[in-house]
Coordinates of C-alpha atoms in Angstrom, one line a residue:
M1 CA 143.7 66.7 105.5
T2 CA 144.2 65.0 108.8
K3 CA 140.4 63.7 108.6
K4 CA 141.0 62.2 105.0
I5 CA 144.2 60.4 106.2
F6 CA 142.5 59.1 109.3
R7 CA 139.6 57.9 107.3
S8 CA 141.7 56.3 104.8
I9 CA 144.0 54.5 107.3
C10 CA 140.9 53.3 109.1
V11 CA 139.2 51.9 106.0
V12 CA 142.3 50.2 104.9
A13 CA 143.0 48.7 108.3
I14 CA 139.5 47.4 108.7
A15 CA 139.5 46.1 105.1
V16 CA 142.5 44.3 105.9
F17 CA 141.3 42.8 109.0
L18 CA 137.9 41.6 107.2
A19 CA 139.9 40.1 104.6
S20 CA 142.2 38.3 107.1
L21 CA 139.0 37.3 109.0
V22 CA 137.5 35.7 105.9
L23 CA 140.7 34.0 105.1
I24 CA 141.2 32.8 108.6
M25 CA 137.6 31.4 108.6
G26 CA 138.0 29.7 105.3
V27 CA 141.2 28.0 106.6
L28 CA 139.4 26.9 109.9
Y29 CA 136.4 25.7 107.9
D30 CA 138.8 23.5 105.8
Y31 CA 140.7 22.4 109.1
F32 CA 137.6 21.4 110.9
S33 CA 136.0 19.6 107.9
G34 CA 139.3 17.5 107.6
V35 CA 139.2 16.8 111.4
Q36 CA 135.5 15.8 111.2
S37 CA 136.2 13.6 108.2
G38 CA 139.0 11.9 110.0
Q39 CA 136.9 11.3 113.1
L40 CA 134.1 9.8 111.0
K41 CA 136.6 7.4 109.4
T42 CA 137.8 6.2 112.8
E43 CA 134.4 5.9 114.2
T44 CA 133.3 3.9 110.9
T45 CA 136.3 1.5 111.1
L46 CA 135.7 0.9 115.1
C47 CA 132.0 0.4 114.5
A48 CA 132.7 -1.9 111.4
S49 CA 134.8 -4.2 113.6
A50 CA 132.0 -4.3 116.4
V51 CA 129.3 -5.1 113.9
E52 CA 131.6 -8.0 112.5
K53 CA 131.5 -9.6 115.9
G54 CA 128.2 -8.7 117.2
G55 CA 126.0 -8.1 114.0
L56 CA 122.5 -6.7 114.4
S57 CA 122.5 -7.1 118.2
Y58 CA 125.3 -4.5 118.6
L59 CA 123.6 -2.1 116.4
N60 CA 120.3 -2.3 118.4
G61 CA 122.2 -2.0 121.5
L62 CA 123.7 1.3 120.5
P63 CA 122.1 4.6 122.1
D64 CA 121.2 7.6 119.8
G65 CA 124.3 9.7 119.2
D66 CA 125.7 12.3 116.9
Y67 CA 126.5 9.8 114.3
R68 CA 123.8 7.9 111.9
I69 CA 124.6 4.3 111.4
T70 CA 123.2 2.5 108.2
W71 CA 123.9 -1.2 107.5
I72 CA 123.5 -2.1 103.8
S73 CA 123.5 -5.6 102.2
A74 CA 125.5 -6.5 99.1
D75 CA 122.5 -5.9 97.0
G76 CA 121.9 -2.2 98.4
T77 CA 119.0 -3.1 100.7
V78 CA 119.2 -1.3 103.9
L79 CA 119.4 -3.7 106.8
F80 CA 119.7 -1.0 109.6
D81 CA 119.4 2.7 110.0
S82 CA 119.7 4.5 113.3
K83 CA 117.8 7.6 112.1
A84 CA 115.1 6.3 109.7
N85 CA 112.8 3.5 109.0
T86 CA 114.5 1.0 106.7
A87 CA 111.1 0.0 105.0
D88 CA 110.7 3.6 103.8
M89 CA 114.3 3.7 102.4
E90 CA 115.4 3.2 98.8
N91 CA 118.3 0.9 97.4
H92 CA 121.5 2.4 98.4
L93 CA 123.8 0.6 96.0
E94 CA 124.2 3.6 93.8
R95 CA 125.4 5.8 96.5
E96 CA 128.9 7.1 95.8
E97 CA 130.4 6.0 99.2
I98 CA 128.9 2.6 98.8
K99 CA 130.4 2.1 95.4
E100 CA 133.7 3.2 96.5
A101 CA 133.6 0.9 99.7
I102 CA 132.6 -2.2 97.5
A103 CA 135.3 -1.5 95.2
D104 CA 138.1 -0.3 97.4
G105 CA 136.9 -1.4 100.9
D106 CA 136.3 2.3 102.2
G107 CA 134.4 5.2 100.7
E108 CA 133.7 8.8 101.3
S109 CA 131.3 11.5 100.1
S110 CA 129.4 14.5 101.2
R111 CA 126.1 15.6 99.9
Y112 CA 122.5 16.7 100.9
S113 CA 120.4 13.8 102.5
D114 CA 116.8 13.7 101.4
T115 CA 116.0 11.7 104.3
L116 CA 117.4 14.0 107.1
M117 CA 116.8 17.2 105.2
E118 CA 120.5 18.5 105.7
R119 CA 124.0 18.2 104.2
Q120 CA 125.9 15.0 105.5
L121 CA 129.3 13.7 105.5
Y122 CA 129.4 9.8 104.7
C123 CA 132.0 7.2 105.4
A124 CA 131.4 3.5 104.4
H125 CA 133.5 0.4 105.1
L126 CA 133.2 -3.1 103.4
L127 CA 132.7 -5.9 105.9
S128 CA 133.9 -9.4 105.3
D129 CA 130.5 -10.9 104.5
G130 CA 130.1 -8.3 101.5
T131 CA 127.8 -5.9 103.6
V132 CA 128.8 -2.5 103.9
L133 CA 128.6 -0.3 107.2
R134 CA 128.1 3.3 106.6
L135 CA 128.4 6.2 109.3
S136 CA 127.3 9.9 108.5
A137 CA 127.2 13.0 110.3
S138 CA 126.1 16.6 109.7
H139 CA 128.5 18.4 107.7
L140 CA 130.0 21.4 109.6
A141 CA 128.9 24.6 107.7
L142 CA 130.8 27.8 107.7
W143 CA 128.1 29.6 109.5
S144 CA 128.1 26.9 112.1
I145 CA 131.8 27.7 112.8
I146 CA 131.2 31.4 112.8
F147 CA 128.4 31.2 115.4
A148 CA 130.3 28.7 117.4
M149 CA 133.2 31.3 117.5
L150 CA 131.0 34.3 117.5
Q151 CA 132.1 35.6 120.9
P152 CA 135.8 35.5 120.4
I153 CA 135.2 36.9 116.8
V154 CA 133.3 39.9 118.2
I155 CA 136.0 40.5 120.8
V156 CA 138.7 40.5 118.3
I157 CA 136.8 42.7 115.9
I158 CA 136.3 45.3 118.8
I159 CA 139.9 45.2 119.9
A160 CA 141.1 45.4 116.1
V161 CA 138.7 48.4 115.5
C162 CA 139.9 50.0 118.5
L163 CA 143.6 49.5 117.5
S164 CA 142.8 50.7 114.1
L165 CA 141.3 53.8 115.2
L166 CA 144.0 54.6 117.6
L167 CA 146.9 53.7 115.2
A168 CA 145.0 55.6 112.5
Y169 CA 144.8 58.7 114.7
R170 CA 148.4 58.6 115.6
L171 CA 149.5 57.9 112.2
S172 CA 147.6 60.6 110.8
K173 CA 148.9 63.0 113.4
R174 CA 152.4 62.0 112.7
I175 CA 152.0 62.3 108.9
V176 CA 150.5 65.7 109.2
S177 CA 152.6 66.9 111.9
P178 CA 155.5 68.2 109.5
L179 CA 152.9 70.1 107.6
N180 CA 151.3 71.8 110.5
E181 CA 154.8 72.7 111.9
L182 CA 156.0 74.0 108.7
D183 CA 157.4 77.4 109.1
L184 CA 156.2 79.5 106.3
D185 CA 158.8 82.3 107.2
N186 CA 161.5 79.7 106.7
P187 CA 159.9 76.8 104.6
N188 CA 163.3 75.2 103.5
A189 CA 163.8 73.9 107.1
E190 CA 164.7 70.3 107.7
G191 CA 162.2 67.7 108.4
V192 CA 159.8 68.5 105.5
Y193 CA 158.9 65.7 103.0
E194 CA 160.9 65.7 99.6
E195 CA 157.5 65.4 97.9
L196 CA 156.8 69.2 99.1
S197 CA 159.9 70.3 97.5
P198 CA 158.1 72.1 94.5
L199 CA 155.4 73.6 96.8
I200 CA 158.2 74.8 99.3
D201 CA 160.1 76.5 96.4
R202 CA 157.1 78.2 95.2
I203 CA 156.0 79.4 98.6
T204 CA 159.5 80.9 99.1
S205 CA 159.3 82.6 95.8
Q206 CA 155.8 84.0 96.7
Q207 CA 157.2 85.0 100.2
E208 CA 159.9 87.0 98.5
Q209 CA 157.4 89.0 96.4
L210 CA 155.2 89.5 99.2
R211 CA 158.1 91.0 101.4
A212 CA 158.8 93.4 98.7
Q213 CA 155.1 94.3 98.3
K214 CA 154.5 94.5 102.0
A215 CA 157.6 96.9 102.3
E216 CA 156.4 99.1 99.6
L217 CA 152.7 99.1 100.9
M218 CA 154.2 99.9 104.4
Q219 CA 156.1 102.7 103.2
K220 CA 153.1 104.1 101.4
Q221 CA 151.0 103.6 104.5
E222 CA 153.6 105.4 106.6
E223 CA 153.7 108.3 104.1
F224 CA 149.8 108.4 104.2
D225 CA 149.6 108.3 107.9
T226 CA 152.3 110.9 108.4
A227 CA 150.5 113.2 106.1
T228 CA 147.1 112.5 107.4
G229 CA 147.5 111.3 111.0
S230 CA 147.6 114.8 112.5
M231 CA 144.7 116.1 110.5
N232 CA 141.3 116.7 112.2
E233 CA 139.5 116.1 108.9
G234 CA 138.8 112.5 108.3
I235 CA 140.1 111.0 105.1
I236 CA 139.1 107.7 103.5
L237 CA 140.2 106.1 100.2
L238 CA 137.7 103.6 98.6
S239 CA 138.1 101.1 95.8
E240 CA 135.4 101.3 93.0
S241 CA 133.5 98.7 94.8
G242 CA 133.3 100.5 98.1
S243 CA 136.2 98.7 99.9
V244 CA 138.4 100.7 102.2
L245 CA 141.9 101.2 100.9
S246 CA 143.2 103.7 103.5
I247 CA 141.7 105.6 106.4
N248 CA 143.3 108.0 108.7
K249 CA 142.8 108.2 112.6
S250 CA 140.4 111.2 112.5
A251 CA 137.9 109.2 110.1
T252 CA 138.2 106.2 112.4
K253 CA 137.0 108.3 115.4
I254 CA 134.2 110.1 113.6
L255 CA 132.7 106.8 112.0
G256 CA 133.5 104.7 115.1
V257 CA 135.2 102.1 113.1
S258 CA 138.5 100.2 113.6
R259 CA 141.7 100.5 111.6
Y260 CA 141.3 97.0 110.7
C261 CA 138.4 97.9 108.3
I262 CA 141.0 98.3 105.5
G263 CA 140.1 95.8 102.7
K264 CA 136.4 95.6 103.7
D265 CA 133.3 97.3 102.7
L266 CA 132.8 100.6 104.5
L267 CA 129.1 100.1 104.8
L268 CA 129.7 97.0 106.6
F269 CA 130.8 99.3 109.5
N270 CA 128.4 102.3 108.9
N271 CA 125.4 101.7 106.7
S272 CA 124.0 105.2 107.0
F273 CA 121.6 106.1 104.1
E274 CA 123.3 109.4 103.6
I275 CA 126.7 107.8 103.2
Q276 CA 125.3 105.3 100.7
E277 CA 123.7 107.9 98.7
L278 CA 127.1 110.0 98.7
L279 CA 129.1 106.9 97.5
R280 CA 126.4 106.0 95.1
I281 CA 126.6 109.6 93.3
A282 CA 130.5 109.3 93.4
E283 CA 130.5 105.7 91.7
A284 CA 128.4 107.4 89.1
G285 CA 131.3 109.9 88.5
A286 CA 129.9 113.0 90.2
R287 CA 131.1 115.0 93.1
S288 CA 128.7 115.5 96.1
E289 CA 128.6 116.7 99.6
K290 CA 126.1 116.5 102.5
I291 CA 126.1 117.5 106.3
I292 CA 125.4 114.5 108.6
P293 CA 125.0 114.6 112.0
I294 CA 126.8 112.0 114.0
D295 CA 126.7 111.7 117.9
G296 CA 125.5 115.2 118.5
R297 CA 128.2 116.9 116.1
D298 CA 127.8 118.2 112.3
Y299 CA 130.1 116.6 109.7
Q300 CA 130.4 117.8 106.2
F301 CA 131.2 114.7 103.9
N302 CA 132.6 115.3 100.5
A303 CA 132.7 112.4 98.1
S304 CA 134.8 112.8 95.0
P305 CA 135.2 110.2 92.3
I306 CA 138.8 109.3 91.3
L307 CA 138.8 108.7 87.5
T308 CA 141.2 106.7 85.6
D309 CA 140.8 106.9 81.7
N310 CA 137.4 108.5 82.3
T311 CA 136.5 105.5 84.5
V312 CA 135.8 105.7 88.3
S313 CA 138.6 103.6 89.9
G314 CA 138.1 104.8 93.5
I315 CA 136.4 107.2 95.8
A316 CA 137.9 110.0 98.1
L317 CA 135.7 110.6 101.0
I318 CA 136.7 113.7 103.2
I319 CA 135.0 114.4 106.4
F320 CA 134.8 118.0 108.0
D321 CA 133.8 118.8 111.6
I322 CA 131.6 121.9 111.2
T323 CA 129.9 121.7 114.6
E324 CA 131.7 124.8 116.0
Q325 CA 131.3 126.6 112.7
E326 CA 127.6 126.0 112.6
K327 CA 127.4 126.8 116.3
A328 CA 129.2 130.0 115.9
E329 CA 127.0 130.9 112.9
E330 CA 123.9 130.1 114.8
A331 CA 125.2 132.2 117.6
R332 CA 125.9 135.2 115.4
R333 CA 122.4 134.8 114.0
E334 CA 120.9 134.8 117.4
F335 CA 122.9 137.4 118.6
T336 CA 122.2 139.9 115.8
A337 CA 118.5 139.1 116.1
N338 CA 118.8 139.6 119.9
V339 CA 120.8 142.8 119.6
S340 CA 118.3 144.2 117.0
H341 CA 115.4 143.2 119.3
E342 CA 117.1 144.7 122.4
L343 CA 117.9 148.0 120.5
K344 CA 114.6 148.3 118.9
T345 CA 112.6 148.8 122.1
P346 CA 114.6 151.9 123.6
L347 CA 114.9 153.3 120.3
Q348 CA 111.1 153.3 119.7
N349 CA 110.6 154.8 123.1
I350 CA 113.2 157.4 122.5
S351 CA 111.8 158.1 118.8
G352 CA 108.2 158.1 120.2
S353 CA 108.9 160.6 122.9
A354 CA 111.0 162.7 120.8
E355 CA 108.4 162.9 118.2
L356 CA 105.7 164.0 120.8
L357 CA 108.0 166.7 122.1
S358 CA 109.0 168.0 118.7
G359 CA 105.3 168.2 117.7
G360 CA 104.4 170.1 120.7
M361 CA 102.0 167.5 121.9
V362 CA 103.3 167.5 125.3
K363 CA 102.0 169.6 128.0
P364 CA 104.7 171.8 129.5
E365 CA 104.4 170.1 133.0
D366 CA 104.9 166.7 131.2
V367 CA 108.1 167.6 129.3
P368 CA 110.6 166.7 132.3
E369 CA 108.8 163.3 132.5
F370 CA 109.3 162.7 128.7
A371 CA 113.0 164.1 128.9
S372 CA 113.7 161.6 131.8
Q373 CA 112.2 158.7 129.8
I374 CA 114.6 159.6 126.7
Y375 CA 117.6 159.8 128.9
T376 CA 116.6 156.6 130.6
E377 CA 116.2 154.7 127.5
S378 CA 119.4 156.2 126.1
K379 CA 121.4 155.3 129.2
R380 CA 120.0 151.7 128.7
M381 CA 121.1 151.9 125.0
I382 CA 124.6 153.0 126.2
T383 CA 124.9 150.2 128.7
L384 CA 123.9 147.7 126.2
V385 CA 126.1 148.7 123.6
D386 CA 129.0 148.9 126.3
D387 CA 128.3 145.3 127.3
I388 CA 128.1 144.1 123.5
I389 CA 131.4 145.8 123.1
K390 CA 133.1 143.9 126.2
L391 CA 131.6 140.8 125.1
S392 CA 133.0 141.2 121.6
H393 CA 136.4 142.2 123.2
L394 CA 136.3 138.9 125.3
D395 CA 135.3 136.8 122.2
E396 CA 138.5 138.2 120.6
G397 CA 140.5 137.0 123.6
A398 CA 141.1 140.4 125.2
E399 CA 144.7 140.3 123.6
D400 CA 145.4 143.8 124.7
M401 CA 144.8 143.2 128.4
T402 CA 148.0 142.4 130.3
P403 CA 147.6 140.0 133.3
Q404 CA 149.3 141.2 136.7
E405 CA 149.1 140.1 140.3
V406 CA 145.8 140.9 141.8
D407 CA 144.4 140.8 145.2
L408 CA 140.8 139.4 144.6
Y409 CA 139.7 140.3 148.3
E410 CA 140.6 144.0 147.6
L411 CA 138.7 144.1 144.3
A412 CA 135.7 142.6 146.0
K413 CA 135.9 145.2 148.9
L414 CA 136.0 148.2 146.5
T415 CA 133.2 146.7 144.5
V416 CA 131.0 146.2 147.6
R417 CA 131.7 149.7 148.6
N418 CA 130.6 151.1 145.4
L419 CA 127.4 149.0 145.2
S420 CA 126.3 149.7 148.9
P421 CA 124.2 152.8 147.9
V422 CA 122.6 150.6 145.1
A423 CA 121.9 147.7 147.7
D424 CA 120.7 150.3 150.2
G425 CA 118.1 151.6 147.8
A426 CA 117.0 148.3 146.9
G427 CA 116.5 147.5 150.6
V428 CA 119.0 144.9 150.5
S429 CA 122.2 144.4 152.7
I430 CA 125.5 143.5 151.2
S431 CA 128.7 142.3 153.2
L432 CA 132.1 141.0 152.5
S433 CA 134.0 138.2 154.4
G434 CA 137.1 136.0 153.7
E435 CA 140.9 136.8 153.3
K436 CA 143.4 138.3 151.0
A437 CA 143.8 136.2 148.0
K438 CA 146.2 137.0 145.3
L439 CA 146.3 135.6 141.9
S440 CA 147.5 136.3 138.2
G441 CA 144.7 138.0 136.3
I442 CA 143.3 140.9 134.5
P443 CA 142.0 143.4 137.0
Q444 CA 139.4 144.9 134.7
L445 CA 137.9 141.3 134.0
L446 CA 138.1 140.3 137.8
S447 CA 136.2 143.6 138.7
G448 CA 133.7 142.9 136.1
I449 CA 133.1 139.3 137.3
I450 CA 132.6 140.6 140.9
Y451 CA 130.5 143.7 139.8
N452 CA 128.0 141.7 137.6
L453 CA 127.6 138.8 140.2
C454 CA 126.9 141.4 143.1
D455 CA 124.5 143.6 140.7
N456 CA 122.6 140.7 139.8
A457 CA 122.3 139.4 143.5
I458 CA 121.0 142.9 144.4
K459 CA 118.5 143.2 141.5
Y460 CA 116.9 139.7 141.8
N461 CA 116.7 139.8 145.5
R462 CA 113.8 140.7 147.7
E463 CA 113.4 143.8 150.0
G464 CA 115.1 142.8 153.3
G465 CA 117.1 140.5 151.6
S466 CA 121.0 140.0 151.8
V467 CA 124.0 139.6 149.8
T468 CA 127.1 137.9 151.0
V469 CA 130.4 138.2 149.2
C470 CA 133.1 135.7 150.4
V471 CA 136.9 135.4 149.1
S472 CA 138.9 132.3 150.1
Q473 CA 141.9 130.5 148.7
N474 CA 143.6 127.1 148.9
E475 CA 146.7 125.9 147.7
K476 CA 146.3 126.3 143.8
N477 CA 142.9 128.3 143.6
V478 CA 141.2 131.5 144.8
I479 CA 137.4 131.0 145.5
L480 CA 134.8 133.9 145.0
S481 CA 131.4 133.3 146.4
V482 CA 128.4 135.5 146.0
A483 CA 125.3 134.4 147.8
D484 CA 121.9 136.1 147.9
T485 CA 118.3 135.5 149.5
G486 CA 116.8 136.5 146.3
I487 CA 114.1 134.7 144.0
G488 CA 116.4 131.9 142.9
I489 CA 116.8 130.1 139.6
P490 CA 114.8 127.1 138.3
P491 CA 116.9 124.0 137.8
E492 CA 116.0 123.8 134.1
A493 CA 117.4 127.4 133.5
Q494 CA 120.6 127.0 135.4
E495 CA 122.5 125.8 132.5
R496 CA 121.1 128.6 130.3
V497 CA 121.7 131.8 132.4
F498 CA 125.2 132.2 130.8
E499 CA 123.8 132.4 127.3
R500 CA 123.4 135.8 125.8
F501 CA 120.1 137.6 126.2
Y502 CA 118.7 134.9 128.3
R503 CA 116.5 135.9 131.1
V504 CA 114.8 133.7 133.7
D505 CA 112.2 136.5 134.5
K506 CA 112.0 138.6 131.4
S507 CA 109.4 141.1 132.9
R508 CA 111.7 141.7 136.1
S509 CA 114.9 142.0 134.0
K510 CA 113.4 144.7 132.1
S511 CA 112.2 146.4 135.1
V512 CA 115.5 146.4 136.8
G513 CA 117.3 147.5 133.6
G514 CA 119.1 144.2 132.8
T515 CA 120.8 143.7 129.4
G516 CA 120.8 139.9 129.6
L517 CA 124.6 140.0 128.9
G518 CA 126.0 140.3 132.5
L519 CA 126.4 136.5 133.1
S520 CA 127.8 135.9 129.5
I521 CA 130.6 138.4 130.3
V522 CA 131.2 136.7 133.7
K523 CA 131.5 133.3 131.8
H524 CA 133.8 134.4 129.2
S525 CA 135.8 136.3 131.8
V526 CA 136.1 133.3 133.9
K527 CA 137.0 131.1 130.9
L528 CA 139.8 133.4 130.0
H529 CA 141.4 133.0 133.5
G530 CA 141.1 129.2 133.3
G531 CA 138.5 129.1 135.9
E532 CA 135.2 127.3 136.6
I533 CA 131.5 128.6 137.6
E534 CA 129.3 126.6 139.9
I535 CA 125.5 127.4 140.7
R536 CA 123.7 126.3 143.8
S537 CA 120.1 127.8 143.8
N538 CA 116.7 127.0 145.2
I539 CA 113.4 128.8 144.0
D540 CA 112.4 131.5 146.5
K541 CA 115.3 130.8 148.8
G542 CA 118.4 132.2 146.9
T543 CA 121.3 131.6 144.8
E544 CA 125.0 131.2 145.3
M545 CA 127.5 131.6 142.5
I546 CA 130.9 130.2 143.1
I547 CA 133.9 131.1 140.9
T548 CA 137.0 129.2 141.2
L549 CA 140.2 130.7 139.6
P550 CA 143.7 129.3 139.5
K551 CA 146.3 131.4 141.2
Q552 CA 148.8 130.9 138.3
R553 CA 148.4 130.5 134.7
N554 CA 151.1 129.1 132.3
N555 CA 151.5 131.9 130.0
K556 CA 149.4 134.9 128.4
D557 CA 147.7 132.6 125.7
D558 CA 146.0 130.9 128.4
I559 CA 144.0 134.0 129.6

């Protein structure tokens, strides 16, 4: 609007200026023509007086000037002409100014001269002897005046245009200023043009309606946010065209969109092919669901059409995070498969040995060996089942175990003493250092942590190696360190050693009787106590397991 007003003012100002310039030039043209005519008449009178006295000799003695002087006899013959040859000139008796001069004593006219090939202004005077003296001069044309005044005209035009632009800019700003400063929240304020009253009234009416609608929408939005804000599931309500009508906080986090996406097409923010397919099916009136991975997590999308009079008027999209469920299901499948595999081997050995013994196919002297094998495999199965029961117990949260104040150093001391014969049998030395360190924990689980770490350090050590157990503390935590000089753990396996049934060296694990569940039990026990595990290991140089446990836990639920 400002530009239109600015252009209009500029056009009007320039048009008025050009019209004024044309008018002024017309007035100037008339003025200069009158001045030229008066000067020519004066010059004619003076020249006539001189010719009366000096005759032709006076005329011949005149230098060339701006005026053309012509002396004409009473019969029209040209006696003298300052610009042309008199012999070539025709009779001038019929010239208008000659006729007027003969009749009235003076005559004037303006016409195109065939002799000089330009428009001339003529003035004639009757002499006492009946002859006529005529003076003529080039008639000033409008363009000659314009060219003569070109420089001042250009300067005036530049100044006028600049002033027009400046004034147009200021006026347009001044005109539009009340509109730009119009307070839409209070449009009836003073200083607004009366011509805008109908518009102001309509704005006021619409604002009242908008406020009422906004209050209603805000109430509904608050109710929706209250109901869905704390939900982990994502909820999105879409129009029939796919525009977002409402979206809760969980959905914005899952899809990585802003709450400001309301009113816009959801596919502008997430153009996943799977989501497009879900919405397409829902728009057709059918319910659909699909599992879609997003940022390393699995989400189940349920799209349901909202029907009004058997017509799809919207879509409800609900998103469930099933990552943990999927992981738990996968873990259960793997655990079942691993347990079956781990139990199958000793059962086959026991079954095979028992079958041979029952069939009398074993020599008497070999019976003790087969019996020993059956005993060893049975003991291995019992150990495996015990570890599985412990792990299941830990998975359930160990609700029946009560935390109490425990001195971790004393537990480590007891464990080291019990494992010393095992270490001696493996050719490994085991030692304890540190200080008394009390914490709130479950003794059975803490003993299991120390036992499993020390047992692994002995089993996966080399003959002549050592195991060092250290207990220390700081202001908030108790720190247990178990270091060995064994085979070490490869870097790529350090994250996986706590998985159930995972073994770095499967052949060695079988030979030393490991179940593959020891470190899983350690991990769960440490987690129940709110602690952390750190592994420092180098191949063929040894491994150090560092357990950090808080001295105090807030409540039983944290354990």
